[in-house]
Tab-separated table of C-alpha atoms in Angstrom:
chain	number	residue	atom	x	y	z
W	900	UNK	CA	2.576	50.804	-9.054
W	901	UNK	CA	3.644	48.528	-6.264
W	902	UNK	CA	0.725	46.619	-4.318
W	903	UNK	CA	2.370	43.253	-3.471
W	904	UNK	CA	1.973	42.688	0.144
W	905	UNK	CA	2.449	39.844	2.921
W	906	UNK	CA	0.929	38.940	6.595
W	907	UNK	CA	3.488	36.692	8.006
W	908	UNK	CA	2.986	34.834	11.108
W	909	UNK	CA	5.341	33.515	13.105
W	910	UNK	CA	6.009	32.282	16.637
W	911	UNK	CA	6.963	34.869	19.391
W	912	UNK	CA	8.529	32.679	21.510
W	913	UNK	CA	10.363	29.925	20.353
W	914	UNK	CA	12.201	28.097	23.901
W	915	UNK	CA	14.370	25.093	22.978
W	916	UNK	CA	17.102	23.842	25.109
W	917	UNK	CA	17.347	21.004	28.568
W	918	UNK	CA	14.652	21.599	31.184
W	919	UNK	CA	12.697	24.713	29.466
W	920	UNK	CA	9.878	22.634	30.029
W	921	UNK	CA	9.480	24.100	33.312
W	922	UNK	CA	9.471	27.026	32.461
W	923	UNK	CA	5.384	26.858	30.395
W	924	UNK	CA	4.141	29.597	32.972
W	925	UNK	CA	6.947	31.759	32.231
W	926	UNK	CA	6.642	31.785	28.148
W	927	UNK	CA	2.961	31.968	28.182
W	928	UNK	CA	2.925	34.920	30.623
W	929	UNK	CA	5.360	36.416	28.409
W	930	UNK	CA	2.792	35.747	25.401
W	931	UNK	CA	0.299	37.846	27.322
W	932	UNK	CA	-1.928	34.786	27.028
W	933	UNK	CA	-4.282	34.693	29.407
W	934	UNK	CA	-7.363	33.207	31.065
W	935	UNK	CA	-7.821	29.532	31.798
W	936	UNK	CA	-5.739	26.650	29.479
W	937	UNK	CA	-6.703	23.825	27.800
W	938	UNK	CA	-4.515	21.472	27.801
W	939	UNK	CA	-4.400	18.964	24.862
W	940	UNK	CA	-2.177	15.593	25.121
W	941	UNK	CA	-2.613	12.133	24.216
W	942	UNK	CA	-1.706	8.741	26.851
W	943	UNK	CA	2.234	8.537	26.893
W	944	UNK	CA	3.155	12.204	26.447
W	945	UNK	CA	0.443	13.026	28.913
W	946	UNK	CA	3.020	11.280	31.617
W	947	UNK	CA	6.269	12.218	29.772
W	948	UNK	CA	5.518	16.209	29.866
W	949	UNK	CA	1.635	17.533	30.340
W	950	UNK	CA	1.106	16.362	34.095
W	951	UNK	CA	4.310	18.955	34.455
W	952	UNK	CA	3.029	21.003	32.588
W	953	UNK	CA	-0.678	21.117	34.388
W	954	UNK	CA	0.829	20.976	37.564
W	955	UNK	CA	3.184	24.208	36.780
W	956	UNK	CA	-0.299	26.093	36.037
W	957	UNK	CA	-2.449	24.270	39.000
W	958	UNK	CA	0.519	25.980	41.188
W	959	UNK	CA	-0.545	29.781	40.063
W	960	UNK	CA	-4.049	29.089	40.141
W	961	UNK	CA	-4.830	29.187	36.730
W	962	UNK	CA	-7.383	26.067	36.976
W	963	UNK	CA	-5.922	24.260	33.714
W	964	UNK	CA	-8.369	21.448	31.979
W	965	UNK	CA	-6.941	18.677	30.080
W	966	UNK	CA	-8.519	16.835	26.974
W	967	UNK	CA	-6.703	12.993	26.342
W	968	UNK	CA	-7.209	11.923	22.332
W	969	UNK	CA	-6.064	8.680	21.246
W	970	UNK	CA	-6.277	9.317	17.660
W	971	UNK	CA	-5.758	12.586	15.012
W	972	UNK	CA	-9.154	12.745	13.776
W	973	UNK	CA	-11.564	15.522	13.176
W	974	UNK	CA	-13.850	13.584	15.430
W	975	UNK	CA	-10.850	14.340	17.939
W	976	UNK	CA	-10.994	17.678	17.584
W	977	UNK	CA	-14.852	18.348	17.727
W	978	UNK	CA	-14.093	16.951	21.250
W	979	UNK	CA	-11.831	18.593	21.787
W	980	UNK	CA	-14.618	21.646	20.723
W	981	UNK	CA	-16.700	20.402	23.221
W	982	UNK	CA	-14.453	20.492	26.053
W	983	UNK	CA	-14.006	24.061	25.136
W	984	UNK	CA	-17.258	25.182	25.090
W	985	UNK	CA	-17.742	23.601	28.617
W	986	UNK	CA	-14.267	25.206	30.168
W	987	UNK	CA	-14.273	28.678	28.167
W	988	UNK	CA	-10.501	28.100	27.974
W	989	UNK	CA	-8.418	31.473	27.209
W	990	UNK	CA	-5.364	29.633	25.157
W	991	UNK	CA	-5.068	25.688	24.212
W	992	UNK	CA	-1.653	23.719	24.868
W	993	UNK	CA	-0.583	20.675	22.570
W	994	UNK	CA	1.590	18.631	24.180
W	995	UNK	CA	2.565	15.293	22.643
W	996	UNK	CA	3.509	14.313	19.174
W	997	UNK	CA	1.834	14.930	15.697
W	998	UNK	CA	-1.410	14.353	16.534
W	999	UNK	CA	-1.932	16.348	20.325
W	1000	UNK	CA	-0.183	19.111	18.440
W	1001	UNK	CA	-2.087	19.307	15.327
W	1002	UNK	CA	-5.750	18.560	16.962
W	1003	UNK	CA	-4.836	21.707	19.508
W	1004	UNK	CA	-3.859	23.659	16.526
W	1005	UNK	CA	-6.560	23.230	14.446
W	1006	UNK	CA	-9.092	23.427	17.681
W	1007	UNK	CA	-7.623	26.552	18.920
W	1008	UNK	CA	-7.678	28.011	15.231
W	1009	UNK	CA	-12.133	27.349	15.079
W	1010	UNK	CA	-11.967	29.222	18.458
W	1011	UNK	CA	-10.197	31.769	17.549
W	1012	UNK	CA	-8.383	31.515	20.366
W	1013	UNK	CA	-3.831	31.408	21.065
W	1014	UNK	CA	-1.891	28.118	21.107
W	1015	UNK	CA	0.917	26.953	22.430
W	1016	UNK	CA	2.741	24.059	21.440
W	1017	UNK	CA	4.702	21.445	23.743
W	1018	UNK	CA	5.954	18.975	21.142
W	1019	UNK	CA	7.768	15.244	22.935
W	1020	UNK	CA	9.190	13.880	19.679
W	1021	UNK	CA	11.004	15.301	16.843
W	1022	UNK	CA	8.871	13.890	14.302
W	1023	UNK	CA	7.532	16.746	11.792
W	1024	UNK	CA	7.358	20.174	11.291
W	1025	UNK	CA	4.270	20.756	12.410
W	1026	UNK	CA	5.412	21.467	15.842
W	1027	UNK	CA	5.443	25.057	14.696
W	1028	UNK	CA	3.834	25.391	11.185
W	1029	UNK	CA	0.603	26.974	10.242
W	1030	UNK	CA	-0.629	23.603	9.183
W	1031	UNK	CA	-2.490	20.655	10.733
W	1032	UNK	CA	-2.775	17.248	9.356
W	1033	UNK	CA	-5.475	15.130	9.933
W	1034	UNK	CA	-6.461	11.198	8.766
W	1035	UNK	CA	-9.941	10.380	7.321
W	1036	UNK	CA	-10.577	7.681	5.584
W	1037	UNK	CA	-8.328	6.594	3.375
W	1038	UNK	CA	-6.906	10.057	3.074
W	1039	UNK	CA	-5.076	12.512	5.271
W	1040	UNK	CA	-5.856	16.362	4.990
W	1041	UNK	CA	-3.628	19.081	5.395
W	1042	UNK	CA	-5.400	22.310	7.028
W	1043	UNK	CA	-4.585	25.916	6.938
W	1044	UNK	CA	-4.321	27.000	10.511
W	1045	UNK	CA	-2.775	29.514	12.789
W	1046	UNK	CA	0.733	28.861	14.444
W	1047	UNK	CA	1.296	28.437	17.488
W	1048	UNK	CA	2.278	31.667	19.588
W	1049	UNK	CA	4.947	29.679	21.369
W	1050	UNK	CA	7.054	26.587	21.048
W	1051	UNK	CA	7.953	24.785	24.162
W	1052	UNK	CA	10.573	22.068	23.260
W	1053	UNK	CA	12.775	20.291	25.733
W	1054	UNK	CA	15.498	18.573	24.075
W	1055	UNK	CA	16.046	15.942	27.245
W	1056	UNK	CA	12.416	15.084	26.941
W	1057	UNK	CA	12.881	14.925	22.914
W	1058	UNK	CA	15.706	13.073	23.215
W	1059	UNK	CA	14.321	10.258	25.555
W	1060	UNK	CA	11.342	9.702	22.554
W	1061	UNK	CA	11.247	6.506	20.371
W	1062	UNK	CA	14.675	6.892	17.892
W	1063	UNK	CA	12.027	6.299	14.976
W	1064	UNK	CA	9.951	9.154	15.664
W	1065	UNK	CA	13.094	11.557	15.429
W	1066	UNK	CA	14.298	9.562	12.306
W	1067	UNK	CA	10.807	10.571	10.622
W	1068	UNK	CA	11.596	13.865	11.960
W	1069	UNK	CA	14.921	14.310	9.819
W	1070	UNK	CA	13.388	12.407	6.954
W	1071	UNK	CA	10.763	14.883	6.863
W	1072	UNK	CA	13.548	18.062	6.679
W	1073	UNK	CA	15.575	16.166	4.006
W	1074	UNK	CA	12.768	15.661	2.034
W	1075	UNK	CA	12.818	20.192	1.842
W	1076	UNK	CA	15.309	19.562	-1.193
W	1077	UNK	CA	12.998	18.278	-3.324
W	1078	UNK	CA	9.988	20.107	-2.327
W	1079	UNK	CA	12.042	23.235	-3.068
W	1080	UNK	CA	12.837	22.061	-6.603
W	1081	UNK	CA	9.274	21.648	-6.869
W	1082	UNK	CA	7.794	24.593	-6.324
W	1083	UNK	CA	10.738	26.310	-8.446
W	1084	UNK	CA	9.829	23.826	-11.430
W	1085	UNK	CA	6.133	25.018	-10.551
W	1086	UNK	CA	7.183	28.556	-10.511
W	1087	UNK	CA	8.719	28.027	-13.939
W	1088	UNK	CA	6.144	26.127	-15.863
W	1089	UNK	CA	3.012	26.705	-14.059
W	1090	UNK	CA	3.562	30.408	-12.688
W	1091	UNK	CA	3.173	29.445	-9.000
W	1092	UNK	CA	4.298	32.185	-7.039
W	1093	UNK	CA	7.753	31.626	-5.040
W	1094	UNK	CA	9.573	33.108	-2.262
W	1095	UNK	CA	13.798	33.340	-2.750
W	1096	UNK	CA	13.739	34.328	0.515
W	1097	UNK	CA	11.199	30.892	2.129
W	1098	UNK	CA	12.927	28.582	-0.578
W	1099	UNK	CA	15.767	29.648	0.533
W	1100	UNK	CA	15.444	28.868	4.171
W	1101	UNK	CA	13.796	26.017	3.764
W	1102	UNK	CA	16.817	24.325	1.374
W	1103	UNK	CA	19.280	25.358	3.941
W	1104	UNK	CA	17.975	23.732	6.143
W	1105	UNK	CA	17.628	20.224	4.487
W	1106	UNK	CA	21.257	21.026	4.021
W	1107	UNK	CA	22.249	20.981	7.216
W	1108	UNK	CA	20.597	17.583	8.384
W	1109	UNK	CA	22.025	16.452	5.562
W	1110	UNK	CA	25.449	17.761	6.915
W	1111	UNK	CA	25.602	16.543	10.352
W	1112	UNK	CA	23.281	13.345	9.550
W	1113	UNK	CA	26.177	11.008	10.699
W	1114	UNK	CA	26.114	12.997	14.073
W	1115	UNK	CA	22.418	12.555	15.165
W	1116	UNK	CA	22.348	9.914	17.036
W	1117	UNK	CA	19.813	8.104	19.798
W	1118	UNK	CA	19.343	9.824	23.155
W	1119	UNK	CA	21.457	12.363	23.109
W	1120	UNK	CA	20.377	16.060	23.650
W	1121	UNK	CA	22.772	17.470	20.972
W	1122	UNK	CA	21.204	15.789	18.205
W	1123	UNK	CA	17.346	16.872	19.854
W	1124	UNK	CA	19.041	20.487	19.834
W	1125	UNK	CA	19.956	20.552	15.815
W	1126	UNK	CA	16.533	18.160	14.781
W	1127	UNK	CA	14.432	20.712	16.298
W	1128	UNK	CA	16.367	23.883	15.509
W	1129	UNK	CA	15.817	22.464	11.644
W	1130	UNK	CA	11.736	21.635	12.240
W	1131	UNK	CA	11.306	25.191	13.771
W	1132	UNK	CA	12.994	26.397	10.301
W	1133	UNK	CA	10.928	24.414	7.855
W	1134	UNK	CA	7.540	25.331	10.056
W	1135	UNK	CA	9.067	29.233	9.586
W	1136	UNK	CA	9.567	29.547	5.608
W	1137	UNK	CA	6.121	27.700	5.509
W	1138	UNK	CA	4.577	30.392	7.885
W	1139	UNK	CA	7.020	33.168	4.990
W	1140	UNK	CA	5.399	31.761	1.802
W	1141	UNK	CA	1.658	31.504	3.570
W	1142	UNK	CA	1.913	27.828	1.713
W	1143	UNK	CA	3.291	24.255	2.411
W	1144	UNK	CA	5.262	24.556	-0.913
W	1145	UNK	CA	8.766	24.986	0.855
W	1146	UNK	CA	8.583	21.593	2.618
W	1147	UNK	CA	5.386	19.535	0.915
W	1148	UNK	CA	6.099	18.255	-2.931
W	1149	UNK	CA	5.659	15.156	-5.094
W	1150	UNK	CA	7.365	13.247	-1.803
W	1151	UNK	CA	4.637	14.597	-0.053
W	1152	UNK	CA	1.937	13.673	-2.626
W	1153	UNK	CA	3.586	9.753	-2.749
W	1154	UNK	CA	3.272	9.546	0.910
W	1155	UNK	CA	-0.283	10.823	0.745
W	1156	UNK	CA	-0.996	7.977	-1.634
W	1157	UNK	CA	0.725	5.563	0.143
W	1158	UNK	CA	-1.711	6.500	3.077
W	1159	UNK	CA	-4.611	5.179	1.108
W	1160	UNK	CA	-2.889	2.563	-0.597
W	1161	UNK	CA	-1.062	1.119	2.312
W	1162	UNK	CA	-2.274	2.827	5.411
W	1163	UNK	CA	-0.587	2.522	8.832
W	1164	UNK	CA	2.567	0.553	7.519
W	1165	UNK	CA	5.118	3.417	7.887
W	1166	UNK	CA	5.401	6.787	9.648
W	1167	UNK	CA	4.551	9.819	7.369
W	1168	UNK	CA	8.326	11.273	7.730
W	1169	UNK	CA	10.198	7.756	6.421
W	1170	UNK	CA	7.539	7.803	3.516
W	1171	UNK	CA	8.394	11.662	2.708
W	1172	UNK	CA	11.959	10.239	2.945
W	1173	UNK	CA	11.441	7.377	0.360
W	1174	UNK	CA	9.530	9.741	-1.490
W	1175	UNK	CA	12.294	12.248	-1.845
W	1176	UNK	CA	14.398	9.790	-3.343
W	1177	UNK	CA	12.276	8.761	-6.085
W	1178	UNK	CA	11.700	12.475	-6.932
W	1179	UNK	CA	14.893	13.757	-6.849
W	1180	UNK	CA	15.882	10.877	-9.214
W	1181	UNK	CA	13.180	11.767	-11.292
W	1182	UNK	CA	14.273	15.745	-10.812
W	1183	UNK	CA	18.043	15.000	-12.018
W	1184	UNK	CA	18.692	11.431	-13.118
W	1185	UNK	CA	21.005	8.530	-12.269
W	1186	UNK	CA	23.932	11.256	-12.021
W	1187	UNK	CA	21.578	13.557	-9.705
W	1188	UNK	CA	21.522	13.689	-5.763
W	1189	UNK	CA	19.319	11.392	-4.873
W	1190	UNK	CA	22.661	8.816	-3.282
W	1191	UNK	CA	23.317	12.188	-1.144
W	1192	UNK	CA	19.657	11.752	0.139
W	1193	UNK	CA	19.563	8.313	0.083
W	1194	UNK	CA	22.557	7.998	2.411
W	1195	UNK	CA	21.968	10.690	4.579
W	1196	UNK	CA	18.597	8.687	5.232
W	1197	UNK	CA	20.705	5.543	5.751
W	1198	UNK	CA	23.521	7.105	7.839
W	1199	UNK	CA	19.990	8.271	10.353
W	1200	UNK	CA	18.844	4.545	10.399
W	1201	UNK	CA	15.759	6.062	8.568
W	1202	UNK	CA	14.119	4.009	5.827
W	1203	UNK	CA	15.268	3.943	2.284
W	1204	UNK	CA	13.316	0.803	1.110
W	1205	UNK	CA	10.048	-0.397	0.167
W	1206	UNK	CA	11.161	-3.348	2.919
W	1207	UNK	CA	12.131	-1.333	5.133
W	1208	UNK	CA	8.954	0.805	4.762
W	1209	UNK	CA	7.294	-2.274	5.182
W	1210	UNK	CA	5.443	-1.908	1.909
W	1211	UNK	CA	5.125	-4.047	-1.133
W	1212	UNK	CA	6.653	-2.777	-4.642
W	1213	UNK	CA	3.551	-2.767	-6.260
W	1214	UNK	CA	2.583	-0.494	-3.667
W	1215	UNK	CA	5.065	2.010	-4.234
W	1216	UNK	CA	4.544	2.022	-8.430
W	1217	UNK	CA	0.961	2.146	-7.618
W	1218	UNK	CA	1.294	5.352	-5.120
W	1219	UNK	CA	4.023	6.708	-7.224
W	1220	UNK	CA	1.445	6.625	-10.990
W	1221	UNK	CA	-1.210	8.274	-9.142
W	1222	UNK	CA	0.324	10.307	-6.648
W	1223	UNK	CA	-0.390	13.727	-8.857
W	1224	UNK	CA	-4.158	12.691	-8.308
W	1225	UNK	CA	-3.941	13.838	-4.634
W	1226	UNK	CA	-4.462	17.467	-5.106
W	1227	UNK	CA	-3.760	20.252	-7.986
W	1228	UNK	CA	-0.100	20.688	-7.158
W	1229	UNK	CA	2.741	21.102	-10.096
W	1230	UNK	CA	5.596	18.564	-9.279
W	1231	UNK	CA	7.709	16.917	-10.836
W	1232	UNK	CA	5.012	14.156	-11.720
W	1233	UNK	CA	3.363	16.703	-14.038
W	1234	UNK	CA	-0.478	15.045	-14.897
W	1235	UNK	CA	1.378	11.415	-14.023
W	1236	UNK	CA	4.242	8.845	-14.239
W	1237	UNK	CA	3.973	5.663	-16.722
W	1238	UNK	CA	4.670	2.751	-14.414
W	1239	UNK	CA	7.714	1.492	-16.770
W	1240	UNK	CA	9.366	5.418	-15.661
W	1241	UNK	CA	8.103	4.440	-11.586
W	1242	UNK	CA	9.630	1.124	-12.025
W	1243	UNK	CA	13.032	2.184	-13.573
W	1244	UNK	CA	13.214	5.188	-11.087
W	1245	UNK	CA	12.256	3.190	-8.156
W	1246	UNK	CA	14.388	-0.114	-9.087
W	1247	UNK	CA	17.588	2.692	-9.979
W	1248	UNK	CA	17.163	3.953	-6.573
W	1249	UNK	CA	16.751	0.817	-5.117
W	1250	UNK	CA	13.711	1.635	-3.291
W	1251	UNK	CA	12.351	-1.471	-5.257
């Protein structure tokens, strides 16, 4: 007998294009979201897009309140908490980068209430994934949580964001290809269960950064328009497989390590990057595709280098021996990498 089943959520409204920012009353009416927001935003994006965005809902009366964080921390988001239990808000709104976005996202999923997600840069996935990632320590957690109901993403704002943060933003979809051949090698050895249909997705879209790499280029709206069409994808076949397996691998686990190793050097998307070129060497060899990554990383301005990482080499062979020790997730690292294999795969690659 058949008894496999799936809850998938997804987004219901997904707005991307020039100027849909002023149009945040409109999608979360049409969310049937009501009651009073929250609205979640850190310093610069508060200027770039949420004093719009508050003034658009002081204009119908909805009487929005507004929460400014300065860091992604959990401490962060049991203010955020607090704010909430003062307001009674009936929906939160992230708008910034990584770390309005995830704190709203993981607030909104302890209150059990909708949220809606304004992202200003290009610079992960988790604009619209089910996860939320968080720094403590000398460790970052990712955390199951609810997606948003609807993505609010203006491409003129997007483009106009630091060229870095989008760069991280591509790095992090490129780095899908090995994360795919990841879970597959999991699914293979280990038994991990695997969606054709979220692998899938997920690889085709790492394709086609890869493929029009040499067109993204700084400020222009085009190149917002394809970065955040291909971050709405990843966050989607995550949301499909109910795990961070289509876009999170051993890249993912070296950049976690690098986090405690070397913490605040490099943005989490160029050390995914990085990362994805030391794995898929160590996936298919010196003949394999990690050039094809490397230089679509290049051809984005993205980082490709321990240097240009701003890390040491002993740094990277340290993160890359011990980057299995993160969490119990089949890769490609199995239970670990001697450091003579890191050193030969990282000095092949010339990453060291």
């Amino acid at each position: 007998m058949f008894e496999k089943s799936t809850w998938i959520r997804l987004p219901r409204n997904v707005v991307v294009g020039h100027g849909v920012l002023d149009d945040a009353v409109e999608v979360v009416r049409d969310t049937h979201l009501t009651g009073r927001p929250l609205v979640v935003t850190s310093p610069t994006p508060k200027t770039v897009a949420a004093e719009n965005v508050v003034a658009q809902f002081e204009a119908v009366g909805d009487d929005p309140a507004v929460v400014v964080v300065e860091e992604a921390t959990f401490e962060s988001v049991e203010r955020v908490l607090g704010e909430a239990e003062a307001v009674d808000p009936g929906y939160l709104v992230g708008v910034g980068g990584g770390k309005a976005i995830d704190i709203a996202k993981l607030a909104s999923d302890h209150l059990n209430v909708g949220f809606v997600s304004v992202p200003t840069a290009a610079s992960h996935d988790g604009i619209v994934s089910g996860r939320g990632s968080v720094p403590e320590g000398d460790t970052r957690h990712s955390v199951s949580a609810a997606p948003p109901l609807a993505v609010i993403a203006d491409t003129g704002v997007i483009a106009d964001a630091p060229w870095e943060l989008t760069t991280a933003g591509c790095a992090d979809i490129i780095s899908n290809y090995t994360a795919v051949k990841d879970w597959r090698l999991a699914n293979r050895l280990q038994h991990v269960p695997y969606s054709e249909y979220a692998g899938a997705l997920s690889q085709m879209t790492a394709e086609m950064l890869v493929d029009n790499a040499a067109n993204i280029k700084p400020e222009l709206e085009e190149s917002a328009w394809v970065v955040v069409k291909a971050l709405v994808s990843s966050g989607v076949a995550m949301s499909i497989a109910d795990s961070s397996r289509p876009a999170s691998g051993s890249e993912h686990l070296f950049s976690h390590q690098l986090d405690r190793i070397a913490p605040g050097k490099a943005l989490h998307g160029h050390q995914v990057g990085v990362g994805s070129i030391l794995a898929e060497y160590l996936h298919s060899g010196q003949e394999g595709q990690w050039m094809a990554v490397r230089d679509a990383l290049a051809s984005l301005d993205a980082p490709t280098t321990a240097d240009e990482l701003g890390v040491t080499d002993d740094e990277v062979l340290a993160a890359l021996t011990s980057a299995h020790e993160i969490r119990d997730r089949y890769t490609i690292l199995g239970g670990g990498i001697s450091e003579v294999a890191a050193r030969e795969a990282a000095s092949r690659t010339g990453v060291i």
